[in-house]
mmCIF file of C-alpha atoms in Angstrom:
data_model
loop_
_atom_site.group_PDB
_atom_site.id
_atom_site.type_symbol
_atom_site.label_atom_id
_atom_site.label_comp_id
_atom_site.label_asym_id
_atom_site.label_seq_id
_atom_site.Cartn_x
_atom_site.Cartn_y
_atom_site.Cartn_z
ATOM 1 C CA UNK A 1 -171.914 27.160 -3.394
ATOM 2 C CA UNK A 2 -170.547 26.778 -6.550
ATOM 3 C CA UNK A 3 -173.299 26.035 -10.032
ATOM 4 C CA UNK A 4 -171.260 22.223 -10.265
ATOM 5 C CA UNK A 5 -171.855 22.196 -6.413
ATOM 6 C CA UNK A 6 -175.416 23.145 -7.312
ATOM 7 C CA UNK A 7 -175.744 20.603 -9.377
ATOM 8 C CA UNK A 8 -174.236 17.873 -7.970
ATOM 9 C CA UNK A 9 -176.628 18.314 -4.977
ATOM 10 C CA UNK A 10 -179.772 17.886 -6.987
ATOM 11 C CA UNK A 11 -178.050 14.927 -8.488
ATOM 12 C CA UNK A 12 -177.589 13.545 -5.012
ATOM 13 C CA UNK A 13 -180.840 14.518 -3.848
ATOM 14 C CA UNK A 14 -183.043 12.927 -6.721
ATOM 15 C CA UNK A 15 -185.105 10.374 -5.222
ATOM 16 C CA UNK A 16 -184.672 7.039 -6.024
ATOM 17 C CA UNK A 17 -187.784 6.426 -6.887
ATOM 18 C CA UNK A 18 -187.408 8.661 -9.687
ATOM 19 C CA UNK A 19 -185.205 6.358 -11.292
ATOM 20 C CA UNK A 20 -186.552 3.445 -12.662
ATOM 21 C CA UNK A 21 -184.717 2.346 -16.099
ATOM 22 C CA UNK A 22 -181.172 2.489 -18.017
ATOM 23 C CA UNK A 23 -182.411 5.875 -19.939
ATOM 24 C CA UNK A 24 -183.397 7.563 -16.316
ATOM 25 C CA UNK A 25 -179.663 6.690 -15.259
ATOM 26 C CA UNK A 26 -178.413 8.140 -18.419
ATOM 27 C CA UNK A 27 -180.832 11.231 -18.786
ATOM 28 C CA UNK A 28 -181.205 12.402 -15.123
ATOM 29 C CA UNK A 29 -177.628 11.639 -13.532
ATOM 30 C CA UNK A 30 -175.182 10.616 -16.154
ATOM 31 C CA UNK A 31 -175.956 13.311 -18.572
ATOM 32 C CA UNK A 32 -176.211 16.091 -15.913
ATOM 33 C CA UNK A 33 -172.991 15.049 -13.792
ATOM 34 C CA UNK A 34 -171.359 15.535 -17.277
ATOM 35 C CA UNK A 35 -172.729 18.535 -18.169
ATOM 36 C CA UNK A 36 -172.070 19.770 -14.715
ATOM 37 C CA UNK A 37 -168.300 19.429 -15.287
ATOM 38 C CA UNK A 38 -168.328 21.622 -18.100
ATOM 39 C CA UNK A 39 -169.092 18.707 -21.406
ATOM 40 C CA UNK A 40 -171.475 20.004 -24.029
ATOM 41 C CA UNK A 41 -174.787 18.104 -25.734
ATOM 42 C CA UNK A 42 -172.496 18.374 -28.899
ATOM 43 C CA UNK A 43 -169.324 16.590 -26.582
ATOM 44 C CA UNK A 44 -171.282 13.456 -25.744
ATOM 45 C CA UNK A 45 -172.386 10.235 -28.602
ATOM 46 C CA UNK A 46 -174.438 7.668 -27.972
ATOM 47 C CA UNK A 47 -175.077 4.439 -28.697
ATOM 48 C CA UNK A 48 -171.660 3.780 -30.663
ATOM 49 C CA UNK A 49 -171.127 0.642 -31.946
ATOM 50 C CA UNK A 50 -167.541 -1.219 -31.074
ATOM 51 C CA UNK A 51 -166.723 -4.788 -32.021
ATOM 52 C CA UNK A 52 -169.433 -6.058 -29.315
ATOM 53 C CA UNK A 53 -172.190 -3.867 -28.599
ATOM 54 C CA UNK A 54 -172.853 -0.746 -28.202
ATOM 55 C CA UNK A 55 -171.454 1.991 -25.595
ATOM 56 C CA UNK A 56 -174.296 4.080 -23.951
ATOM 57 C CA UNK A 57 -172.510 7.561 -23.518
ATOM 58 C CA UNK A 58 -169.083 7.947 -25.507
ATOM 59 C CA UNK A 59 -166.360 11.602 -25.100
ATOM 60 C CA UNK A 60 -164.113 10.601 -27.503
ATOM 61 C CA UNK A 61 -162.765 13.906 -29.252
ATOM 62 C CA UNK A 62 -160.607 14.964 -26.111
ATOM 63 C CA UNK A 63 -156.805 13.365 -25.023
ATOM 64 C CA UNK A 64 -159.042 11.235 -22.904
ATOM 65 C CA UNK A 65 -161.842 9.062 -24.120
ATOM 66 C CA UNK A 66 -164.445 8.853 -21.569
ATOM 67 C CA UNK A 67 -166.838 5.408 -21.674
ATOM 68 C CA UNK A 68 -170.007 5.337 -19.769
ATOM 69 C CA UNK A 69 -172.168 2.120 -19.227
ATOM 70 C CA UNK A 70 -175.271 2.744 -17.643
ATOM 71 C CA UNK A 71 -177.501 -0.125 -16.074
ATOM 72 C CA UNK A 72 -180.887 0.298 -14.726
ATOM 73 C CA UNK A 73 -180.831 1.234 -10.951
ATOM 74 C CA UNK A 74 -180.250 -2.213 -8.351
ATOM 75 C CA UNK A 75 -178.202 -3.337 -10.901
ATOM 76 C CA UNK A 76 -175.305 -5.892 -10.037
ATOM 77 C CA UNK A 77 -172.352 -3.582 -12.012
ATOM 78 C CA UNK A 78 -169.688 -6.989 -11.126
ATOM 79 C CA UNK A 79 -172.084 -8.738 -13.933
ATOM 80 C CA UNK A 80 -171.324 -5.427 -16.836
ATOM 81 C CA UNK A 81 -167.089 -5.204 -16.341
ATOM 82 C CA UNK A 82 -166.756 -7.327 -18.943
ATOM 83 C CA UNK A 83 -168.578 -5.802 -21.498
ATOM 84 C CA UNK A 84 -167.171 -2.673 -20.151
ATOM 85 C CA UNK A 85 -163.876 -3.958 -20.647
ATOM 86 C CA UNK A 86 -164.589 -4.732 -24.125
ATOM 87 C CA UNK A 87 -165.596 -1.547 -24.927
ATOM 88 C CA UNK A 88 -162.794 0.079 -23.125
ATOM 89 C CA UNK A 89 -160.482 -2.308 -25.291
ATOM 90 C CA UNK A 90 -162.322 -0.908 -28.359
ATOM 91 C CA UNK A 91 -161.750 2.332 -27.722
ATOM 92 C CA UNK A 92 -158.561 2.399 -25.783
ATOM 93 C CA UNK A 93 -155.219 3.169 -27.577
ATOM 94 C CA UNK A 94 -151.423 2.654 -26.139
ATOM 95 C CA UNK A 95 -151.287 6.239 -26.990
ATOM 96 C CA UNK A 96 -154.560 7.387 -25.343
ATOM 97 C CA UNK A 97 -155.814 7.136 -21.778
ATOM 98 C CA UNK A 98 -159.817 6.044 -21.242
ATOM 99 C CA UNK A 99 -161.475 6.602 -18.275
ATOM 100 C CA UNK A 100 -164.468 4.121 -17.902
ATOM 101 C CA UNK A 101 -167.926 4.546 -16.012
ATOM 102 C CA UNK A 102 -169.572 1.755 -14.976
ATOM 103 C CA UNK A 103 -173.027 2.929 -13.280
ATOM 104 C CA UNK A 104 -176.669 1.653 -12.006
ATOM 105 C CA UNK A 105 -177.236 5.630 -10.908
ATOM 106 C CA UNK A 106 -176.727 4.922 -7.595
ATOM 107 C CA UNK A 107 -173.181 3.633 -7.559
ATOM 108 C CA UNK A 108 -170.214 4.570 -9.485
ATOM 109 C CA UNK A 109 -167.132 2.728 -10.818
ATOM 110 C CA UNK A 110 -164.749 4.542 -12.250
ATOM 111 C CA UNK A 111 -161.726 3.087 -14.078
ATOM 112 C CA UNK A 112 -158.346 4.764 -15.718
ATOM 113 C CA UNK A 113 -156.731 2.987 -18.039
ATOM 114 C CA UNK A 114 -153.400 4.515 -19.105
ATOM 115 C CA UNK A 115 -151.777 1.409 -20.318
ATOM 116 C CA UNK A 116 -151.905 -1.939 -22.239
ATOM 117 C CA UNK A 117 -155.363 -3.661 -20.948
ATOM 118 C CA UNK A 118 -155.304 -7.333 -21.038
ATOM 119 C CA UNK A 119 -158.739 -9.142 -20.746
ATOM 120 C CA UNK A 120 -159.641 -9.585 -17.415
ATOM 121 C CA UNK A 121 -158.122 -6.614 -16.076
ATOM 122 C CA UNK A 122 -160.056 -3.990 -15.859
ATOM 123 C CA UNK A 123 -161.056 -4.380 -12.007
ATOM 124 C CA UNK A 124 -157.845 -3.625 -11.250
ATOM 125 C CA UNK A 125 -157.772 0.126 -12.816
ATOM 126 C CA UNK A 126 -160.690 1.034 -9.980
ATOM 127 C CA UNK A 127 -159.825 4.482 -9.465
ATOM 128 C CA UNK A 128 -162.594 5.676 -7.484
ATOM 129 C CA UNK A 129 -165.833 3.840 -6.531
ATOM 130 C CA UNK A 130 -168.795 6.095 -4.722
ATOM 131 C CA UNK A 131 -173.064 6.515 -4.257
ATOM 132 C CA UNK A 132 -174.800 9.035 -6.046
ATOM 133 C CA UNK A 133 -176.251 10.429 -2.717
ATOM 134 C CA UNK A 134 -172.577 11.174 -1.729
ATOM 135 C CA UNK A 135 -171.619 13.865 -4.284
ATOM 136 C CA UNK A 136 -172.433 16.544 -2.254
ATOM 137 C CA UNK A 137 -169.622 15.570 -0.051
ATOM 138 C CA UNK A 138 -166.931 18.678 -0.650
ATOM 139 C CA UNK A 139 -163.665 15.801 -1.305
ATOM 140 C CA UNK A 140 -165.520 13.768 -3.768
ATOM 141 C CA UNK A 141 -166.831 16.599 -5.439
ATOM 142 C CA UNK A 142 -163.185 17.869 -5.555
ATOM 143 C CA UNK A 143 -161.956 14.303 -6.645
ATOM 144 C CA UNK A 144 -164.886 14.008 -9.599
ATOM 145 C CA UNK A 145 -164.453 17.788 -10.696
ATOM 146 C CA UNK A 146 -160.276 16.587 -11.340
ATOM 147 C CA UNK A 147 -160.622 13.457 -12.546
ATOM 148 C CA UNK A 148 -163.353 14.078 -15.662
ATOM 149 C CA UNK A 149 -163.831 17.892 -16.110
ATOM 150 C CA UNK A 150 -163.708 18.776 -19.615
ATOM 151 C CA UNK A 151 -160.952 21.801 -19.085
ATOM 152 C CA UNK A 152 -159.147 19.557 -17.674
ATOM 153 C CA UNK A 153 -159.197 16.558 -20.225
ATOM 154 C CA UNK A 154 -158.622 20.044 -22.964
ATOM 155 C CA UNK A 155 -155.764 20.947 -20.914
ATOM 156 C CA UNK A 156 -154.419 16.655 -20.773
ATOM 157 C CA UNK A 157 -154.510 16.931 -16.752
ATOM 158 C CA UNK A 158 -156.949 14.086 -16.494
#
């Protein structure tokens, strides 16, 4: 087993009672799913301001910007796409892919936007949808390893 296998299984296997709060979904999956595809501490900002808020968990020195928006866990995520989508639109250039997170620590929305976003849209550029406890399925880890990795993103393969 590989170490992003590794740690994707501890990911998957964290209780849920161990999370509780936004920070836990940040700090004990988030973080570590990110790190386990190869992003550094110094890769990742926080708290960013954009024209409405503030985005939890920010990659945005790569060809793709990566946004993350962490809820606490039993979340309902459908409430959060907008202000997802307005941070997406904040940080999203014609010139510049963004993939977006959307995330309670148990599920996982991810979005790719490649092109113009107009409001409203973002639901439609679901690329991939899952449950923590699924990562150590071989496919998705595959699919999660391609889609955000950092040598990829270096490499513009995202």
């Amino acid at each position: 087993m590989s170490t992003v296998d590794d740690a994707f299984k501890r990911i998957a296997d964290l209780p849920a009672s161990g999370l509780v709060s936004e920070e836990d979904v940040k700090n004990k999956v988030v973080l570590p799913i990110l790190r386990a595809i190869g992003y550094d501490d110094a890769d990742f900002n926080y708290e960013r301001r954009t024209g409405r808020g503030y985005v939890d968990i920010m990659v945005d020195h790569f060809p793709t910007g990566i946004v993350v928006e962490a809820k606490a866990p039993r979340t309902k995520l459908d409430r959060y796409i907008e202000q997802l989508e307005n941070y997406v639109f904040h940080k999203h250039g014609r010139d510049r892919a963004t993939i977006a997170i959307l995330t309670d620590g148990e599920t996982f929305n991810i979005y790719g936007v490649t092109e113009a976003l107009v409001k409203g849209e973002l639901k439609r550029f679901r690329i991939l949808s899952f449950q923590r406890t699924d990562l150590t399925a071989p496919a998705l880890a595959v699919q999660v390893r391609e889609l955000l990795a950092k040598e990829n993103n270096e490499k513009c393969t995202i």
